[in-house]
PDB file of C-alpha atoms in Angstrom:
ATOM      1  CA  THR A   1       3.125 -91.187 -32.543  1.00  0.00           C
ATOM      2  CA  ILE A   2       4.026 -88.241 -30.762  1.00  0.00           C
ATOM      3  CA  ASP A   3       4.667 -85.131 -32.901  1.00  0.00           C
ATOM      4  CA  HIS A   4       6.959 -82.351 -31.267  1.00  0.00           C
ATOM      5  CA  SER A   5       8.725 -83.982 -28.915  1.00  0.00           C
ATOM      6  CA  PRO A   6       9.851 -82.993 -25.954  1.00  0.00           C
ATOM      7  CA  SER A   7       7.205 -80.574 -25.583  1.00  0.00           C
ATOM      8  CA  ASN A   8       7.959 -76.929 -25.711  1.00  0.00           C
ATOM      9  CA  PHE A   9       5.525 -76.213 -23.407  1.00  0.00           C
ATOM     10  CA  SER A  10       6.721 -78.244 -20.333  1.00  0.00           C
ATOM     11  CA  VAL A  11       8.656 -81.264 -20.222  1.00  0.00           C
ATOM     12  CA  ASP A  12       6.352 -82.399 -17.395  1.00  0.00           C
ATOM     13  CA  SER A  13       3.682 -82.939 -19.573  1.00  0.00           C
ATOM     14  CA  THR A  14       6.046 -85.235 -21.617  1.00  0.00           C
ATOM     15  CA  ASN A  15       6.564 -87.433 -18.900  1.00  0.00           C
ATOM     16  CA  ARG A  16       3.179 -87.772 -18.004  1.00  0.00           C
ATOM     17  CA  ILE A  17       2.617 -89.228 -21.695  1.00  0.00           C
ATOM     18  CA  LEU A  18       5.216 -91.453 -20.684  1.00  0.00           C
ATOM     19  CA  ASP A  19       3.525 -92.413 -17.499  1.00  0.00           C
ATOM     20  CA  VAL A  20       0.176 -93.014 -19.030  1.00  0.00           C
ATOM     21  CA  LEU A  21       1.467 -94.958 -21.850  1.00  0.00           C
ATOM     22  CA  SER A  22       3.241 -96.746 -19.362  1.00  0.00           C
ATOM     23  CA  GLU A  23       0.167 -97.589 -17.745  1.00  0.00           C
ATOM     24  CA  HIS A  24      -1.795 -98.991 -20.729  1.00  0.00           C
ATOM     25  CA  GLY A  25       1.235-100.976 -22.024  1.00  0.00           C
ATOM     26  CA  ALA A  26       1.641 -99.082 -24.984  1.00  0.00           C
ATOM     27  CA  LYS A  27       4.713 -98.135 -26.985  1.00  0.00           C
ATOM     28  CA  ALA A  28       4.848 -94.916 -29.007  1.00  0.00           C
ATOM     29  CA  THR A  29       7.316 -93.497 -31.466  1.00  0.00           C
ATOM     30  CA  PHE A  30       8.080 -89.766 -30.722  1.00  0.00           C
ATOM     31  CA  MET A  31       8.877 -87.640 -33.483  1.00  0.00           C
ATOM     32  CA  ILE A  32      11.598 -85.680 -32.135  1.00  0.00           C
ATOM     33  CA  ILE A  33      12.201 -81.752 -32.681  1.00  0.00           C
ATOM     34  CA  SER A  34      15.970 -81.562 -31.898  1.00  0.00           C
ATOM     35  CA  SER A  35      16.048 -78.009 -30.814  1.00  0.00           C
ATOM     36  CA  GLN A  36      13.803 -78.435 -28.344  1.00  0.00           C
ATOM     37  CA  ILE A  37      15.934 -80.852 -26.449  1.00  0.00           C
ATOM     38  CA  ASN A  38      17.735 -77.658 -24.874  1.00  0.00           C
ATOM     39  CA  THR A  39      17.892 -78.086 -21.197  1.00  0.00           C
ATOM     40  CA  PRO A  40      19.222 -81.386 -18.914  1.00  0.00           C
ATOM     41  CA  GLU A  41      15.697 -82.154 -18.090  1.00  0.00           C
ATOM     42  CA  ARG A  42      14.273 -82.813 -21.723  1.00  0.00           C
ATOM     43  CA  ALA A  43      17.749 -84.822 -22.688  1.00  0.00           C
ATOM     44  CA  ALA A  44      16.454 -86.878 -19.175  1.00  0.00           C
ATOM     45  CA  THR A  45      12.910 -87.262 -20.809  1.00  0.00           C
ATOM     46  CA  VAL A  46      14.365 -88.277 -24.194  1.00  0.00           C
ATOM     47  CA  LYS A  47      16.808 -90.709 -22.563  1.00  0.00           C
ATOM     48  CA  ARG A  48      13.705 -92.368 -20.704  1.00  0.00           C
ATOM     49  CA  MET A  49      11.765 -92.622 -23.921  1.00  0.00           C
ATOM     50  CA  VAL A  50      14.487 -94.904 -25.089  1.00  0.00           C
ATOM     51  CA  SER A  51      14.930 -96.643 -21.899  1.00  0.00           C
ATOM     52  CA  GLU A  52      11.284 -97.600 -21.700  1.00  0.00           C
ATOM     53  CA  GLY A  53      11.222 -99.127 -25.039  1.00  0.00           C
ATOM     54  CA  HIS A  54       9.740 -96.286 -27.006  1.00  0.00           C
ATOM     55  CA  GLU A  55      11.036 -94.912 -30.603  1.00  0.00           C
ATOM     56  CA  LEU A  56      12.643 -91.620 -31.537  1.00  0.00           C
ATOM     57  CA  GLY A  57      11.970 -90.567 -35.110  1.00  0.00           C
ATOM     58  CA  ASN A  58      13.196 -87.132 -36.828  1.00  0.00           C
ATOM     59  CA  HIS A  59      10.863 -84.448 -37.191  1.00  0.00           C
ATOM     60  CA  GLY A  60      13.776 -81.752 -37.842  1.00  0.00           C
ATOM     61  CA  THR A  61      15.201 -79.004 -36.106  1.00  0.00           C
ATOM     62  CA  ILE A  62      12.365 -76.803 -35.439  1.00  0.00           C
ATOM     63  CA  ASP A  63       8.658 -76.647 -36.297  1.00  0.00           C
ATOM     64  CA  ARG A  64       8.378 -75.394 -39.896  1.00  0.00           C
ATOM     65  CA  PRO A  65       6.891 -76.706 -43.022  1.00  0.00           C
ATOM     66  CA  ALA A  66       9.877 -78.898 -44.574  1.00  0.00           C
ATOM     67  CA  VAL A  67       8.114 -77.898 -48.279  1.00  0.00           C
ATOM     68  CA  LYS A  68       9.531 -74.208 -47.448  1.00  0.00           C
ATOM     69  CA  LEU A  69      12.910 -75.551 -47.579  1.00  0.00           C
ATOM     70  CA  SER A  70      15.243 -75.912 -50.539  1.00  0.00           C
ATOM     71  CA  LEU A  71      16.708 -79.187 -50.857  1.00  0.00           C
ATOM     72  CA  ASP A  72      19.793 -78.344 -49.499  1.00  0.00           C
ATOM     73  CA  GLY A  73      18.661 -76.658 -46.524  1.00  0.00           C
ATOM     74  CA  PHE A  74      16.238 -79.890 -46.130  1.00  0.00           C
ATOM     75  CA  ILE A  75      19.357 -82.253 -45.785  1.00  0.00           C
ATOM     76  CA  ARG A  76      21.180 -79.856 -43.583  1.00  0.00           C
ATOM     77  CA  ASP A  77      18.169 -79.881 -41.634  1.00  0.00           C
ATOM     78  CA  THR A  78      17.515 -83.631 -41.515  1.00  0.00           C
ATOM     79  CA  GLU A  79      21.100 -84.544 -40.870  1.00  0.00           C
ATOM     80  CA  SER A  80      21.765 -82.089 -38.097  1.00  0.00           C
ATOM     81  CA  ALA A  81      18.191 -83.446 -36.172  1.00  0.00           C
ATOM     82  CA  GLN A  82      19.291 -87.063 -36.717  1.00  0.00           C
ATOM     83  CA  ALA A  83      22.708 -86.529 -35.354  1.00  0.00           C
ATOM     84  CA  VAL A  84      21.152 -85.395 -32.255  1.00  0.00           C
ATOM     85  CA  ILE A  85      18.713 -88.281 -32.097  1.00  0.00           C
ATOM     86  CA  ASP A  86      21.402 -90.757 -32.883  1.00  0.00           C
ATOM     87  CA  ALA A  87      23.354 -89.395 -29.759  1.00  0.00           C
ATOM     88  CA  PHE A  88      20.573 -90.834 -27.443  1.00  0.00           C
ATOM     89  CA  LEU A  89      20.584 -94.362 -29.371  1.00  0.00           C
ATOM     90  CA  THR A  90      24.066 -94.925 -28.775  1.00  0.00           C
ATOM     91  CA  PRO A  91      25.392 -96.339 -25.803  1.00  0.00           C
ATOM     92  CA  THR A  92      27.856 -94.914 -23.593  1.00  0.00           C
ATOM     93  CA  SER A  93      30.883 -96.992 -22.146  1.00  0.00           C
ATOM     94  CA  ASP A  94      29.087 -97.709 -18.934  1.00  0.00           C
ATOM     95  CA  ASP A  95      25.702 -98.816 -20.644  1.00  0.00           C
ATOM     96  CA  ALA A  96      27.390-100.740 -23.189  1.00  0.00           C
ATOM     97  CA  LEU A  97      28.960-102.829 -19.994  1.00  0.00           C
ATOM     98  CA  HIS A  98      24.880-103.725 -19.268  1.00  0.00           C
ATOM     99  CA  GLU A  99      23.208-103.859 -22.702  1.00  0.00           C
ATOM    100  CA  GLU A 100      23.100-106.372 -25.493  1.00  0.00           C
ATOM    101  CA  PRO A 101      24.191-104.830 -28.774  1.00  0.00           C
ATOM    102  CA  LYS A 102      21.284-103.337 -30.673  1.00  0.00           C
ATOM    103  CA  LYS A 103      20.312-104.270 -34.084  1.00  0.00           C
ATOM    104  CA  GLU A 104      20.303-101.414 -36.530  1.00  0.00           C
ATOM    105  CA  MET A 105      17.240 -99.241 -35.993  1.00  0.00           C
ATOM    106  CA  ILE A 106      14.866 -98.020 -38.585  1.00  0.00           C
ATOM    107  CA  ARG A 107      15.329 -94.369 -39.209  1.00  0.00           C
ATOM    108  CA  TRP A 108      11.662 -92.533 -39.209  1.00  0.00           C
ATOM    109  CA  TYR A 109      11.423 -89.208 -40.745  1.00  0.00           C
ATOM    110  CA  ARG A 110       8.072 -87.261 -40.799  1.00  0.00           C
ATOM    111  CA  PRO A 111       8.082 -83.779 -42.664  1.00  0.00           C
ATOM    112  CA  GLY A 112       7.125 -80.774 -40.801  1.00  0.00           C
ATOM    113  CA  HIS A 113       3.458 -79.966 -41.429  1.00  0.00           C
ATOM    114  CA  GLY A 114       3.475 -83.555 -43.264  1.00  0.00           C
ATOM    115  CA  ILE A 115       4.410 -81.716 -46.577  1.00  0.00           C
ATOM    116  CA  PHE A 116       7.581 -82.180 -48.571  1.00  0.00           C
ATOM    117  CA  THR A 117       8.583 -82.265 -52.243  1.00  0.00           C
ATOM    118  CA  GLY A 118       9.612 -85.393 -54.459  1.00  0.00           C
ATOM    119  CA  SER A 119      13.017 -84.576 -54.281  1.00  0.00           C
ATOM    120  CA  MET A 120      12.833 -84.574 -50.675  1.00  0.00           C
ATOM    121  CA  LYS A 121      11.262 -88.341 -50.938  1.00  0.00           C
ATOM    122  CA  SER A 122      13.622 -89.514 -53.370  1.00  0.00           C
ATOM    123  CA  TRP A 123      16.702 -88.002 -50.867  1.00  0.00           C
ATOM    124  CA  LEU A 124      15.124 -89.932 -47.564  1.00  0.00           C
ATOM    125  CA  SER A 125      14.945 -93.019 -49.602  1.00  0.00           C
ATOM    126  CA  THR A 126      18.540 -93.142 -51.038  1.00  0.00           C
ATOM    127  CA  HIS A 127      19.364 -91.975 -47.543  1.00  0.00           C
ATOM    128  CA  ASN A 128      17.484 -95.117 -45.769  1.00  0.00           C
ATOM    129  CA  TYR A 129      14.814 -93.007 -44.061  1.00  0.00           C
ATOM    130  CA  ARG A 130      11.195 -94.242 -44.100  1.00  0.00           C
ATOM    131  CA  VAL A 131       8.897 -91.654 -43.981  1.00  0.00           C
ATOM    132  CA  ALA A 132       5.808 -91.765 -41.798  1.00  0.00           C
ATOM    133  CA  ILE A 133       2.589 -89.979 -41.984  1.00  0.00           C
ATOM    134  CA  ALA A 134      -0.839 -90.611 -40.385  1.00  0.00           C
ATOM    135  CA  ASN A 135      -4.287 -91.781 -40.706  1.00  0.00           C
ATOM    136  CA  VAL A 136      -5.908 -91.086 -37.669  1.00  0.00           C
ATOM    137  CA  TYR A 137      -5.031 -87.302 -36.637  1.00  0.00           C
ATOM    138  CA  PRO A 138      -7.549 -85.487 -34.257  1.00  0.00           C
ATOM    139  CA  HIS A 139      -6.053 -81.987 -34.935  1.00  0.00           C
ATOM    140  CA  ASP A 140      -4.886 -81.688 -31.342  1.00  0.00           C
ATOM    141  CA  ALA A 141      -2.041 -78.956 -32.150  1.00  0.00           C
ATOM    142  CA  ASN A 142      -4.129 -76.013 -31.476  1.00  0.00           C
ATOM    143  CA  ASP A 143      -1.798 -73.984 -33.323  1.00  0.00           C
ATOM    144  CA  LEU A 144      -4.698 -72.779 -35.639  1.00  0.00           C
ATOM    145  CA  PRO A 145      -8.012 -72.708 -33.501  1.00  0.00           C
ATOM    146  CA  PRO A 146     -11.002 -72.920 -33.771  1.00  0.00           C
ATOM    147  CA  THR A 147      -9.980 -75.599 -36.873  1.00  0.00           C
ATOM    148  CA  GLN A 148      -7.833 -77.457 -34.303  1.00  0.00           C
ATOM    149  CA  SER A 149      -8.888 -78.397 -30.868  1.00  0.00           C
ATOM    150  CA  SER A 150      -7.125 -78.532 -27.258  1.00  0.00           C
ATOM    151  CA  SER A 151      -9.861 -80.362 -25.768  1.00  0.00           C
ATOM    152  CA  PRO A 152      -8.980 -83.756 -24.212  1.00  0.00           C
ATOM    153  CA  GLY A 153     -12.491 -85.197 -24.215  1.00  0.00           C
ATOM    154  CA  LEU A 154     -13.039 -84.215 -28.056  1.00  0.00           C
ATOM    155  CA  ASN A 155      -9.423 -85.321 -29.106  1.00  0.00           C
ATOM    156  CA  ALA A 156     -10.008 -88.625 -27.311  1.00  0.00           C
ATOM    157  CA  TRP A 157     -13.003 -89.365 -28.843  1.00  0.00           C
ATOM    158  CA  HIS A 158     -11.601 -88.428 -32.340  1.00  0.00           C
ATOM    159  CA  LEU A 159      -8.891 -91.474 -31.596  1.00  0.00           C
ATOM    160  CA  ARG A 160     -11.267 -93.703 -30.008  1.00  0.00           C
ATOM    161  CA  ASN A 161     -13.797 -94.018 -33.174  1.00  0.00           C
ATOM    162  CA  ARG A 162     -11.551 -93.392 -35.856  1.00  0.00           C
ATOM    163  CA  THR A 163      -8.836 -96.114 -34.901  1.00  0.00           C
ATOM    164  CA  LEU A 164     -11.449 -98.699 -36.575  1.00  0.00           C
ATOM    165  CA  ARG A 165      -8.555-101.322 -37.910  1.00  0.00           C
ATOM    166  CA  ALA A 166      -5.245-102.396 -36.886  1.00  0.00           C
ATOM    167  CA  GLY A 167      -2.264-100.754 -38.836  1.00  0.00           C
ATOM    168  CA  SER A 168      -3.569 -97.330 -38.336  1.00  0.00           C
ATOM    169  CA  ILE A 169      -0.983 -94.928 -37.574  1.00  0.00           C
ATOM    170  CA  LEU A 170      -2.107 -92.418 -34.856  1.00  0.00           C
ATOM    171  CA  LEU A 171      -0.535 -89.065 -34.497  1.00  0.00           C
ATOM    172  CA  VAL A 172      -0.898 -86.659 -31.255  1.00  0.00           C
ATOM    173  CA  HIS A 173       0.971 -83.692 -30.624  1.00  0.00           C
ATOM    174  CA  ASP A 174       2.957 -83.292 -27.456  1.00  0.00           C
ATOM    175  CA  ARG A 175       0.998 -80.790 -25.506  1.00  0.00           C
ATOM    176  CA  PRO A 176      -0.077 -80.005 -22.035  1.00  0.00           C
ATOM    177  CA  TRP A 177      -3.356 -81.390 -22.878  1.00  0.00           C
ATOM    178  CA  THR A 178      -2.256 -84.592 -24.691  1.00  0.00           C
ATOM    179  CA  PRO A 179      -1.743 -86.912 -21.084  1.00  0.00           C
ATOM    180  CA  LYS A 180      -5.702 -86.381 -20.708  1.00  0.00           C
ATOM    181  CA  THR A 181      -6.347 -87.339 -24.140  1.00  0.00           C
ATOM    182  CA  LEU A 182      -4.460 -90.711 -24.063  1.00  0.00           C
ATOM    183  CA  ALA A 183      -5.657 -91.729 -20.753  1.00  0.00           C
ATOM    184  CA  LEU A 184      -9.249 -90.967 -22.009  1.00  0.00           C
ATOM    185  CA  SER A 185      -8.500 -93.217 -25.359  1.00  0.00           C
ATOM    186  CA  LEU A 186      -6.063 -95.898 -24.349  1.00  0.00           C
ATOM    187  CA  PRO A 187      -8.260 -98.099 -22.669  1.00  0.00           C
ATOM    188  CA  SER A 188     -10.692 -98.126 -25.603  1.00  0.00           C
ATOM    189  CA  ILE A 189      -7.861 -98.514 -28.019  1.00  0.00           C
ATOM    190  CA  THR A 190      -5.769-101.309 -26.317  1.00  0.00           C
ATOM    191  CA  SER A 191      -8.972-103.455 -25.627  1.00  0.00           C
ATOM    192  CA  ARG A 192      -9.053-103.950 -29.477  1.00  0.00           C
ATOM    193  CA  PHE A 193      -5.341-103.521 -30.550  1.00  0.00           C
ATOM    194  CA  ALA A 194      -1.954-103.565 -29.562  1.00  0.00           C
ATOM    195  CA  VAL A 195      -0.210 -99.985 -29.296  1.00  0.00           C
ATOM    196  CA  VAL A 196       3.342-100.163 -31.091  1.00  0.00           C
ATOM    197  CA  THR A 197       6.132 -98.573 -32.234  1.00  0.00           C
ATOM    198  CA  LEU A 198       6.249 -97.910 -36.233  1.00  0.00           C
ATOM    199  CA  SER A 199       9.309-100.026 -36.289  1.00  0.00           C
ATOM    200  CA  GLU A 200       7.080-102.956 -34.443  1.00  0.00           C
ATOM    201  CA  LEU A 201       4.350-102.298 -36.671  1.00  0.00           C
ATOM    202  CA  SER A 202       6.778-102.636 -39.856  1.00  0.00           C
ATOM    203  CA  LYS A 203       8.029-105.814 -38.543  1.00  0.00           C
ATOM    204  CA  ARG A 204       4.606-107.568 -37.901  1.00  0.00           C
ATOM    205  CA  THR A 205       3.171-106.601 -41.430  1.00  0.00           C
ATOM    206  CA  HIS A 206       6.574-107.899 -43.075  1.00  0.00           C
ATOM    207  CA  GLU A 207       6.213-111.188 -40.869  1.00  0.00           C
ATOM    208  CA  ALA A 208       2.139-111.750 -42.101  1.00  0.00           C
ATOM    209  CA  GLU A 209       3.068-110.898 -45.524  1.00  0.00           C
ATOM    210  CA  ASP A 210       5.978-113.659 -45.542  1.00  0.00           C
ATOM    211  CA  LYS A 211       3.604-115.884 -43.642  1.00  0.00           C
ATOM    212  CA  GLU A 212       0.948-115.120 -46.368  1.00  0.00           C
ATOM    213  CA  ASP A 213       3.533-115.810 -49.290  1.00  0.00           C
ATOM    214  CA  ARG A 214       4.351-119.263 -47.658  1.00  0.00           C
ATOM    215  CA  THR A 215       1.004-120.209 -47.690  1.00  0.00           C
ATOM    216  CA  SER A 216      -0.162-118.961 -50.929  1.00  0.00           C
ATOM    217  CA  ILE A 217       2.410-121.412 -52.580  1.00  0.00           C
ATOM    218  CA  HIS A 218      -0.155-124.206 -51.543  1.00  0.00           C
ATOM    219  CA  SER A 219      -3.186-122.125 -52.333  1.00  0.00           C
ATOM    220  CA  ALA A 220      -5.066-120.862 -55.515  1.00  0.00           C
ATOM    221  CA  PRO A 221      -3.052-118.476 -57.668  1.00  0.00           C
ATOM    222  CA  HIS A 222      -5.245-115.213 -56.714  1.00  0.00           C
ATOM    223  CA  THR A 223      -4.708-115.581 -52.748  1.00  0.00           C
ATOM    224  CA  SER A 224      -3.978-112.004 -52.113  1.00  0.00           C
ATOM    225  CA  LYS A 225      -1.739-110.693 -49.470  1.00  0.00           C
ATOM    226  CA  ALA A 226      -2.535-109.729 -45.784  1.00  0.00           C
ATOM    227  CA  SER A 227      -2.768-106.204 -45.483  1.00  0.00           C
ATOM    228  CA  PRO A 228      -1.549-103.894 -42.858  1.00  0.00           C
ATOM    229  CA  SER A 229      -5.233-103.782 -41.322  1.00  0.00           C
ATOM    230  CA  ALA A 230      -4.954-107.427 -40.806  1.00  0.00           C
ATOM    231  CA  ILE A 231      -1.699-107.547 -38.087  1.00  0.00           C
ATOM    232  CA  LEU A 232      -2.201-105.917 -34.818  1.00  0.00           C
ATOM    233  CA  LYS A 233      -5.879-107.042 -34.080  1.00  0.00           C
ATOM    234  CA  LYS A 234      -5.227-108.057 -30.087  1.00  0.00           C
ATOM    235  CA  THR A 235      -5.271-111.805 -29.465  1.00  0.00           C
ATOM    236  CA  GLN A 236      -6.778-113.037 -26.387  1.00  0.00           C
TER     237      GLN A 236
END
């Protein structure tokens, strides 16, 4: 997953991230901050994300801790950002002539700074959002040095060495140093795992669980379900 997209530094870095993902056959869920789609160039880059098979998630209207909002403010912020995102997922009349109808997409949400309240979580659940945090994060935003790092080499080392199981959710930020971070880490990661969107990960997890459920009918009563860590190991 790529947080804070499109980049508020330079949209060129977002496009270079897309180039690197394409080079390595990787797909991502871009967590969109809607106020950063503020130029035609940035809008074109978000359209490129969609056209190249990536996914858009909701990361709010601006970069701030979600937990600091009132529930009403949180709802307004989430719905406002989602309206912007949905506009990129709705085919124009021209597009509709050439595209197959899309099935309803999962609406992913990641709270600003990764923290929110129980009432916010309940609202998201009742309004058909799925919350995605992450378990592999190299602290690459560099908003709070020295606890965070803009070093591509260090951040790539973290990604390579902490992505130890399939089903991991990786988080990097849309920063000028991120294209190099991904270029240094993806060769190793993609040699071991498929790198897919959150929705694809969810789909594969459910398919594996369904298969295990069917198998367990003819197995011992205590056969356990497949965990997400069993899902995305790359097949040869």
